[in-house]
Tab-separated table of C-alpha atoms in Angstrom:
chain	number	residue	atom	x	y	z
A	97	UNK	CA	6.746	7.370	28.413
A	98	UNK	CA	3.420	8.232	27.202
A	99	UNK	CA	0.662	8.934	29.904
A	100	UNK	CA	-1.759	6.692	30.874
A	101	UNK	CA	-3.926	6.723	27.909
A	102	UNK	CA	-7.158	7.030	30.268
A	103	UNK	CA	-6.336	9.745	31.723
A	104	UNK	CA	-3.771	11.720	29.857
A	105	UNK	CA	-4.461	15.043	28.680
A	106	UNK	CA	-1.492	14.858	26.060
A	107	UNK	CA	-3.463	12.713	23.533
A	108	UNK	CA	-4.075	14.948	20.227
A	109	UNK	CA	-7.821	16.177	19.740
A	110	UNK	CA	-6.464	15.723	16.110
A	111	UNK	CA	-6.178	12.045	15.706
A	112	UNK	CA	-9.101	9.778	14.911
A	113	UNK	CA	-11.519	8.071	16.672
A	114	UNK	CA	-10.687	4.518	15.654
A	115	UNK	CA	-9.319	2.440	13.614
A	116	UNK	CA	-9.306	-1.103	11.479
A	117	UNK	CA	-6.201	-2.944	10.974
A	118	UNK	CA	-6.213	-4.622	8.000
A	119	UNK	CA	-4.483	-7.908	6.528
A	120	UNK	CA	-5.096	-9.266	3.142
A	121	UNK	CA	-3.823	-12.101	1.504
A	122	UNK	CA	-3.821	-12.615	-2.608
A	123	UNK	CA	-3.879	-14.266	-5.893
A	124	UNK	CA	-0.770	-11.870	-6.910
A	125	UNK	CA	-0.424	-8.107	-7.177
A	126	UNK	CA	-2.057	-7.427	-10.482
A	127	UNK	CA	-5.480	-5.907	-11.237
A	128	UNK	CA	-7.019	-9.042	-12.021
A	129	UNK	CA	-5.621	-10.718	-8.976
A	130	UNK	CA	-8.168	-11.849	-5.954
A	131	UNK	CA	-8.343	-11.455	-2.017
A	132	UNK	CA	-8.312	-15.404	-0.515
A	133	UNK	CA	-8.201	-14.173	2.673
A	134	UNK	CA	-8.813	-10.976	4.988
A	135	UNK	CA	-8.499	-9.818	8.441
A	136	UNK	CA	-9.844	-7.047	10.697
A	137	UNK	CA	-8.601	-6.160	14.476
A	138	UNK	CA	-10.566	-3.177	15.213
A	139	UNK	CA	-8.867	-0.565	17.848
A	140	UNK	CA	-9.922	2.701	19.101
A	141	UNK	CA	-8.890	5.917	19.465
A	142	UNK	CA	-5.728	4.742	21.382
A	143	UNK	CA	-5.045	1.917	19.717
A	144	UNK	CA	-6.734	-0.744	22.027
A	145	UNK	CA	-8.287	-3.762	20.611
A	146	UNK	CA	-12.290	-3.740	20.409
A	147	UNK	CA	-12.862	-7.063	18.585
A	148	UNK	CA	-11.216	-8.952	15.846
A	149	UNK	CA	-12.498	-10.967	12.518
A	150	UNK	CA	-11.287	-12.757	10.350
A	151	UNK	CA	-12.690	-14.883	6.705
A	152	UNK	CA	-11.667	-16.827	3.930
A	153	UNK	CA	-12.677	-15.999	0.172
A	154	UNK	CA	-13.055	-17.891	-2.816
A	155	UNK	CA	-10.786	-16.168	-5.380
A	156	UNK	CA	-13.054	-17.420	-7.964
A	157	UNK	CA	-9.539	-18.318	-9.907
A	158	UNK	CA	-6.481	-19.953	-9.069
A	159	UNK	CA	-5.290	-19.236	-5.338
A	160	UNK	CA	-1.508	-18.770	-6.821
A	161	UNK	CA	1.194	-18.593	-4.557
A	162	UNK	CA	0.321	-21.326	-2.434
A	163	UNK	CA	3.674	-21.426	-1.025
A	164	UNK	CA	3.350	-18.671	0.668
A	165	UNK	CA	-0.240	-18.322	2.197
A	166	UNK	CA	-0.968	-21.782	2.340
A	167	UNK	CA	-4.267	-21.526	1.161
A	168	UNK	CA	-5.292	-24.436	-1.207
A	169	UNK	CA	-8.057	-25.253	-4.041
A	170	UNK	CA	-9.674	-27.619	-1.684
A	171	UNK	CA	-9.663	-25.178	1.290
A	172	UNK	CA	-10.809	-22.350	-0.632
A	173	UNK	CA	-13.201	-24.437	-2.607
A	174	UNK	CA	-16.500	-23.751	-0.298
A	175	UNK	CA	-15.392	-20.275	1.183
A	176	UNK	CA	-17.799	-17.534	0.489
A	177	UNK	CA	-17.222	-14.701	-2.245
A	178	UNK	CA	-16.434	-11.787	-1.493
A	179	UNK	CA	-20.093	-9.959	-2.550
A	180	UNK	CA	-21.118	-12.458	0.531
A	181	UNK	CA	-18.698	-11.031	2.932
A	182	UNK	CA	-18.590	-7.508	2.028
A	183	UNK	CA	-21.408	-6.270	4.597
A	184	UNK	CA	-19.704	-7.611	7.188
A	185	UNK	CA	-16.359	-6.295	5.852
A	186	UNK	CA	-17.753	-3.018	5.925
A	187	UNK	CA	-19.064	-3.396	9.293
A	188	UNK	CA	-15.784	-3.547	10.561
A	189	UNK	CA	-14.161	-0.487	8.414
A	190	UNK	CA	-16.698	2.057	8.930
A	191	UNK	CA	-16.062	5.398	9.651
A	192	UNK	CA	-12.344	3.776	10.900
A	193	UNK	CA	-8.950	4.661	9.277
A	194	UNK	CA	-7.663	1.603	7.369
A	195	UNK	CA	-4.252	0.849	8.972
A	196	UNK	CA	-1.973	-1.368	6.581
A	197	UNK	CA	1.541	-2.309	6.288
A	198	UNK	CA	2.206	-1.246	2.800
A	199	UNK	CA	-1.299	0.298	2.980
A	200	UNK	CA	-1.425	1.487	-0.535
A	201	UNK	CA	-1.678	-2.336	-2.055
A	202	UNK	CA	-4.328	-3.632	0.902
A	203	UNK	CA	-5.999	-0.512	-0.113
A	204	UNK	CA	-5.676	-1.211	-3.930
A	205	UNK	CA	-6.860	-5.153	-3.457
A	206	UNK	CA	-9.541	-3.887	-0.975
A	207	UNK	CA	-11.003	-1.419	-3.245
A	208	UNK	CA	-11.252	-3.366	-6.231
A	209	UNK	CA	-13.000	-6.250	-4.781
A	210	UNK	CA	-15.528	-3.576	-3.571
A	211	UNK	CA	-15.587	-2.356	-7.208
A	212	UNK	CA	-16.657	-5.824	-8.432
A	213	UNK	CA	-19.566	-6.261	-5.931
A	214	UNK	CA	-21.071	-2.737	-6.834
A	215	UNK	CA	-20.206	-1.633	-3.444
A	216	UNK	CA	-17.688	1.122	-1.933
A	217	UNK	CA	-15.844	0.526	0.947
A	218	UNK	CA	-16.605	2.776	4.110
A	219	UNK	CA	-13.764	3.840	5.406
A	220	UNK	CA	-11.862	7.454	4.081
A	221	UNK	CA	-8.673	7.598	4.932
A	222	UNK	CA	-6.089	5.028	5.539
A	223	UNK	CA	-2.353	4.543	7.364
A	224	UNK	CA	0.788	2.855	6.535
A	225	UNK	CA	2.845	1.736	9.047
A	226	UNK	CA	5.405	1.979	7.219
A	227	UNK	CA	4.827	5.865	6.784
A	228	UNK	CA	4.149	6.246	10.474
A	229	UNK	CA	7.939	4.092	11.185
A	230	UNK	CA	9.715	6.392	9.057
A	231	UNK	CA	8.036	9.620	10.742
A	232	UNK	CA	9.276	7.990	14.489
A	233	UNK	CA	12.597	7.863	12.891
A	234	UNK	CA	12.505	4.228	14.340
A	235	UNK	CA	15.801	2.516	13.601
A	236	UNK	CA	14.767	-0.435	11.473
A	237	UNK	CA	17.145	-1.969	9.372
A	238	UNK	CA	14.249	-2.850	6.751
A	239	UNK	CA	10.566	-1.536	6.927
A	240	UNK	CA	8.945	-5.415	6.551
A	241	UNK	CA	5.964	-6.429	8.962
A	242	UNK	CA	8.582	-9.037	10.700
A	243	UNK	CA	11.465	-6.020	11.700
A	244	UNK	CA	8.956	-4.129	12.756
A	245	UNK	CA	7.186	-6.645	14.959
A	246	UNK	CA	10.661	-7.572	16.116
A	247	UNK	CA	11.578	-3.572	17.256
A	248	UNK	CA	8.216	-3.852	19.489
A	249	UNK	CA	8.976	-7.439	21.211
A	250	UNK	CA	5.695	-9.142	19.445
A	251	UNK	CA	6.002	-12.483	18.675
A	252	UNK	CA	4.962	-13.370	14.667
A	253	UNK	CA	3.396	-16.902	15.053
A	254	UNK	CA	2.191	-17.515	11.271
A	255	UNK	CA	3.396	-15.004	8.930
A	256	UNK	CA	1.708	-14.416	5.761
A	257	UNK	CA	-1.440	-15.838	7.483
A	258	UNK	CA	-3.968	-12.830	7.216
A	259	UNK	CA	-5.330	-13.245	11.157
A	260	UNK	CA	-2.315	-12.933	12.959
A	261	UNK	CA	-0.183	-10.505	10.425
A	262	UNK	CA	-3.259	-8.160	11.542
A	263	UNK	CA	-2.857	-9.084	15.828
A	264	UNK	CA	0.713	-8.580	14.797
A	265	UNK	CA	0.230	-4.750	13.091
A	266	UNK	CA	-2.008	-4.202	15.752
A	267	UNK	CA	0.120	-5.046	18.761
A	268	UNK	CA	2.538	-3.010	16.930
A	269	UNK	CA	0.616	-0.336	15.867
A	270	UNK	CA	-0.454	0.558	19.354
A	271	UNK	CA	3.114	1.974	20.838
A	272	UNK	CA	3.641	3.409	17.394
A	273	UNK	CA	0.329	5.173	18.215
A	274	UNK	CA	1.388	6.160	21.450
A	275	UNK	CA	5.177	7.678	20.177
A	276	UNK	CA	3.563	9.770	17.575
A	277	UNK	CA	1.017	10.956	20.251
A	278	UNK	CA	3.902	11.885	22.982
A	279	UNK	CA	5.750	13.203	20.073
A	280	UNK	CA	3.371	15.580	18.545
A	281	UNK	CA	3.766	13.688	15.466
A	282	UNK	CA	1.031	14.088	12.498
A	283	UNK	CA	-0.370	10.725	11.784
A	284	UNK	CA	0.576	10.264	7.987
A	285	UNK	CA	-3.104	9.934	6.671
A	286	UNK	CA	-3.802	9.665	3.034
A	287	UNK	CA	-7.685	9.558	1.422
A	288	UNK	CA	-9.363	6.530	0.496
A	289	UNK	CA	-10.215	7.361	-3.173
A	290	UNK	CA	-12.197	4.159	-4.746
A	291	UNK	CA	-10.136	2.711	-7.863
A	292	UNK	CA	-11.496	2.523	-10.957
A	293	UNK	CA	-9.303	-0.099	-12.481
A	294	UNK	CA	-10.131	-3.580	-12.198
A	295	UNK	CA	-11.447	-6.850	-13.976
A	296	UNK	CA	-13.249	-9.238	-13.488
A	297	UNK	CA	-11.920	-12.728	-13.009
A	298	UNK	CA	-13.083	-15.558	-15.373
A	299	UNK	CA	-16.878	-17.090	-15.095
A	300	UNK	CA	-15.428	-20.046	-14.922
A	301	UNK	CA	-13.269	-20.845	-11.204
A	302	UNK	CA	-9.692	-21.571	-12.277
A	303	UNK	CA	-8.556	-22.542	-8.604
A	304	UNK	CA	-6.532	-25.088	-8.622
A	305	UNK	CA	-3.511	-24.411	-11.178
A	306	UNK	CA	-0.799	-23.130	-8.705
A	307	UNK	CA	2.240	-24.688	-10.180
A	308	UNK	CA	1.333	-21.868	-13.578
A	309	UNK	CA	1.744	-19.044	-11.155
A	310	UNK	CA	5.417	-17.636	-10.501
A	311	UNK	CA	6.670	-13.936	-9.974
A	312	UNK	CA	7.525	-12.677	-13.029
A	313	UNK	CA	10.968	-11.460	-13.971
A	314	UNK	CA	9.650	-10.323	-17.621
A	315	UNK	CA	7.169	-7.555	-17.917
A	316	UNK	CA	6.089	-6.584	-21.761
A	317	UNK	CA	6.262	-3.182	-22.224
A	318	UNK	CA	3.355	-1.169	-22.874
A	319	UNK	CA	2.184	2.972	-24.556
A	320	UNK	CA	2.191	5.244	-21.606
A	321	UNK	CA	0.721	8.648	-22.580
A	322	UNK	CA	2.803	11.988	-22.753
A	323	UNK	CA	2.795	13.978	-20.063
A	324	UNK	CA	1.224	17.183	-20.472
A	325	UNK	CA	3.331	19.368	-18.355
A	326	UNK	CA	6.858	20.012	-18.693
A	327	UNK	CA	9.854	18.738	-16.493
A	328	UNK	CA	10.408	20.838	-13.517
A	329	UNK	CA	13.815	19.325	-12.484
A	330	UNK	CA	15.513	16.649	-9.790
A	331	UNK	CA	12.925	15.997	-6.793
A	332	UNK	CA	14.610	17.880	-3.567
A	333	UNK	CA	14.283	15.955	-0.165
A	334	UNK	CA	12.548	18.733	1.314
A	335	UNK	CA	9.905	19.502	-1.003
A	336	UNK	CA	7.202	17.787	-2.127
A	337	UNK	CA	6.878	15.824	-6.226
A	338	UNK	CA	5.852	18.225	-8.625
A	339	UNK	CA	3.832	17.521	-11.530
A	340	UNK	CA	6.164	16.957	-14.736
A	341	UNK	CA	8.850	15.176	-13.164
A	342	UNK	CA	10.521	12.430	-14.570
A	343	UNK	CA	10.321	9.429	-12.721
A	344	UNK	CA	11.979	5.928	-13.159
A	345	UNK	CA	11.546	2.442	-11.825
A	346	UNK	CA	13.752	-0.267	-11.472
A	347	UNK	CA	13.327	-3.842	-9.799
A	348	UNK	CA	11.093	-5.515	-7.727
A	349	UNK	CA	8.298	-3.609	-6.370
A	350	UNK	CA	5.554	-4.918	-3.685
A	351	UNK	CA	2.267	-3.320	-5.316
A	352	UNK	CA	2.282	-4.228	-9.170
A	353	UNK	CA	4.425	-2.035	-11.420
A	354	UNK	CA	1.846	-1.285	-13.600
A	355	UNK	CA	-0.284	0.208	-10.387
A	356	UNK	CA	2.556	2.190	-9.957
A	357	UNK	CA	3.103	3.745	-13.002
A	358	UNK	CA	-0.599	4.716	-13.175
A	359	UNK	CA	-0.823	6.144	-9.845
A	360	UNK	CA	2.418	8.321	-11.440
A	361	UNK	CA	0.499	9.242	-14.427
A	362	UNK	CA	-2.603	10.099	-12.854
A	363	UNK	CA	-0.732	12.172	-10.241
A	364	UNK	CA	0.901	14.122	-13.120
A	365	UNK	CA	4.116	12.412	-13.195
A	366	UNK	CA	6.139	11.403	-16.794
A	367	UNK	CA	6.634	7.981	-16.410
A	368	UNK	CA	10.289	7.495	-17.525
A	369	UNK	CA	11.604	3.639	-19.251
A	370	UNK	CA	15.301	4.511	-18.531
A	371	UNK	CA	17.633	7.119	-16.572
A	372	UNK	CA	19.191	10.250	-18.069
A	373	UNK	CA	20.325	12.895	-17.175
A	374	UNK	CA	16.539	14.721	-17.248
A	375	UNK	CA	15.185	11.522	-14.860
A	376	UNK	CA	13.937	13.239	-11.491
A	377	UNK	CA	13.962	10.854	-9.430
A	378	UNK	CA	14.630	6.794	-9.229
A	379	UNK	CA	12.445	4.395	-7.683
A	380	UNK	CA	13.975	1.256	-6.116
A	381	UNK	CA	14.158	-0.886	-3.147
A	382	UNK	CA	17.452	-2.352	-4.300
A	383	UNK	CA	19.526	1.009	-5.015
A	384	UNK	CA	22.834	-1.197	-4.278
A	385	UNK	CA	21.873	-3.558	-7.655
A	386	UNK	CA	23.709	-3.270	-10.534
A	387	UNK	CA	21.019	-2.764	-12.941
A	388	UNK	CA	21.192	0.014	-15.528
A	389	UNK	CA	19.162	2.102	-13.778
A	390	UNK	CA	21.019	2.063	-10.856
A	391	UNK	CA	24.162	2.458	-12.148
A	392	UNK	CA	23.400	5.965	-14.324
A	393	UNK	CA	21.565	7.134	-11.443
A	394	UNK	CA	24.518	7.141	-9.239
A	395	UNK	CA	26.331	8.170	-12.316
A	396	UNK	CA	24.391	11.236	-13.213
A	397	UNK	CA	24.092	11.673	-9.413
A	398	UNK	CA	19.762	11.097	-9.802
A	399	UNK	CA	17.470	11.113	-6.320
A	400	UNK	CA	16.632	7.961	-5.499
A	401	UNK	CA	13.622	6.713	-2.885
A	402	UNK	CA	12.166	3.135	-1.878
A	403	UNK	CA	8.810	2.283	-3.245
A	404	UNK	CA	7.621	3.055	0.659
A	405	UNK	CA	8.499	6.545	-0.020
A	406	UNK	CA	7.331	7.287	-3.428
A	407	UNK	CA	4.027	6.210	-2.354
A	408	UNK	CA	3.990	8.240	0.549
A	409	UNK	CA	5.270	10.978	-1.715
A	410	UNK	CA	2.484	10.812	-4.295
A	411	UNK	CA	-0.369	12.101	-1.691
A	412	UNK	CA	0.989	15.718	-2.224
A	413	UNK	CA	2.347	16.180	-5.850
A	414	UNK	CA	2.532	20.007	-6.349
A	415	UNK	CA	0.964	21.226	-9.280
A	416	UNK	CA	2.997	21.987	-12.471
A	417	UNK	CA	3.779	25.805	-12.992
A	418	UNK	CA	2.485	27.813	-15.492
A	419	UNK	CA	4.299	28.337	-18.791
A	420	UNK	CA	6.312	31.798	-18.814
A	421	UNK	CA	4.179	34.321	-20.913
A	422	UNK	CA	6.586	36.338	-23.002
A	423	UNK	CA	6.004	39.928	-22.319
A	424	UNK	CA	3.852	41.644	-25.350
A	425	UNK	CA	5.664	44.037	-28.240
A	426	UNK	CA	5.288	47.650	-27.177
């Protein structure tokens, strides 16, 4: 066990000074998709609660899946934008790591919202717990909030409710804190960079029409550019993504596919439609489906790595290697 944090020596002079665990809930996971919803515990440097806060937000649209947060037109009819809350919002991030389960898509939501009220969020790096489970090595069947929450003995009272899936992260987050500190483990920390893609909702509040919204099983397809550097090969477990490999997705995905497959493309990554034997790597948190995907990657014997991972991946993509210059005629 772990020291008393008060007076342990052990504790890294690495690690940061606090932190802001973060819940949002959504519209959907698209770029023109709204917060409803947001909470805040805020912990310092050992993971001990400070305060907590927590808000509702008009969408300015329709709430969508209803069935899941529970948030309605008429409660969300008189909650406050999110311009009006973002001061306080960033009262409660600043100069804090943003810790997130999935913390790529709170991030993503977080930042856009930001975007549309002129503002940039204050806080420069951010956490995912799932990152941090998978450097313990904690035996989880599954990486979701609930498993996780489970592993740690805290009790989930209202999932998908934004306030206590943040006390829940937080409760958890602590002895995860505390094993990566005994452990010498390196917090995985990724940068904060502000996103630049977004729109804006319409002028007009749409809240209300939840029986139009459904996940959808249909995606049209869409021009991604070339890539500009050439295919370096499969992805190897031990090193890092380099720029010019092929990469594939198949199935369901928690942060929009489209988010995705930009976050590829920006990182230097060729965005693949289907597997051959030239695909890198396969993205997938169903690799025991049956799609086509699936199936010629474990034919042609491709890498394959949850969505979790790939996005963990993408913070260190190695840069592509010079062409060859063919030696001169002497």
């Amino acid at each position: 066990m772990l020291d008393d944090p008060a007076t342990s020596t052990m504790w890294p002079a690495a690690y940061p000074e606090g932190y802001a665990v973060v819940d949002v809930e959504t519209t959907g996971l698209a770029r023109d998709d709204r917060i409803v919803s947001a909470a805040v515990y805020r912990l310092d440097a050992r993971g001990d609660v400070e305060d907590h806060w927590y808000t509702l937000v008009n969408p300015e649209r329709d709430p969508g899946p209803v069935w899941i947060h529970g948030l309605t037109t008429e409660v969300l009819a008189d909650a406050p934008l999110f311009r009006d809350v973002a001061r306080e919002f960033s009262e409660r991030l600043a100069d804090r790591v943003l810790v997130a389960h999935n913390a790529f898509f709170d991030w993503s939501m977080i930042s856009r919202e930001y975007a549309r009220a002129k503002a940039i969020a204050p806080t420069r790096q951010r956490l995912c717990t799932i990152a941090l489970a998978k450097e313990l090595r904690l035996p989880l069947p599954n990486h979701k909030l609930a498993t996780l929450a489970k592993h740690f003995g805290v009790a989930q009272r209202r999932a998908h409710h934004a306030l206590d899936d943040a006390r829940v992260l937080a409760e958890a987050f602590r002895p995860s804190l505390h094993a990566a500190a005994r452990d010498g483990v390196r917090l995985p920390l990724l940068e904060c960079l502000p996103l630049t893609e977004w729109s804006d909702s319409p002028a007009k509040p749409l809240i209300g029409h939840q029986p139009a919204y459904r996940p959808a099983t249909w995606r049209p397809s869409r021009r991604l550019p070339p890539c500009p550097y050439p295919n370096p090969g499969r992805y190897e477990s031990d090193k890092p993504l380099a720029q010019g490999m092929r990469v594939a997705f198949s199935g369901d995905t928690s942060v929009d596919r489209e988010l995705l497959e930009d976050r590829a493309i920006e990182a230097g990554l060729h965005v693949a439609t289907s597997v051959s034997r030239k695909t890198s790597l396969l993205v997938t948190n169903d690799p025991r489906s049956a799609t086509s995907k699936t199936v010629k990657a474990a034919e042609y014997g491709t890498p394959v790595v949850d969505e979790a991972a790939f996005t963990h991946l993408l913070r260190d993509v190695a840069p592509a290697r010079p062409p060859a210059v063919p030696p001169a005629d002497g």
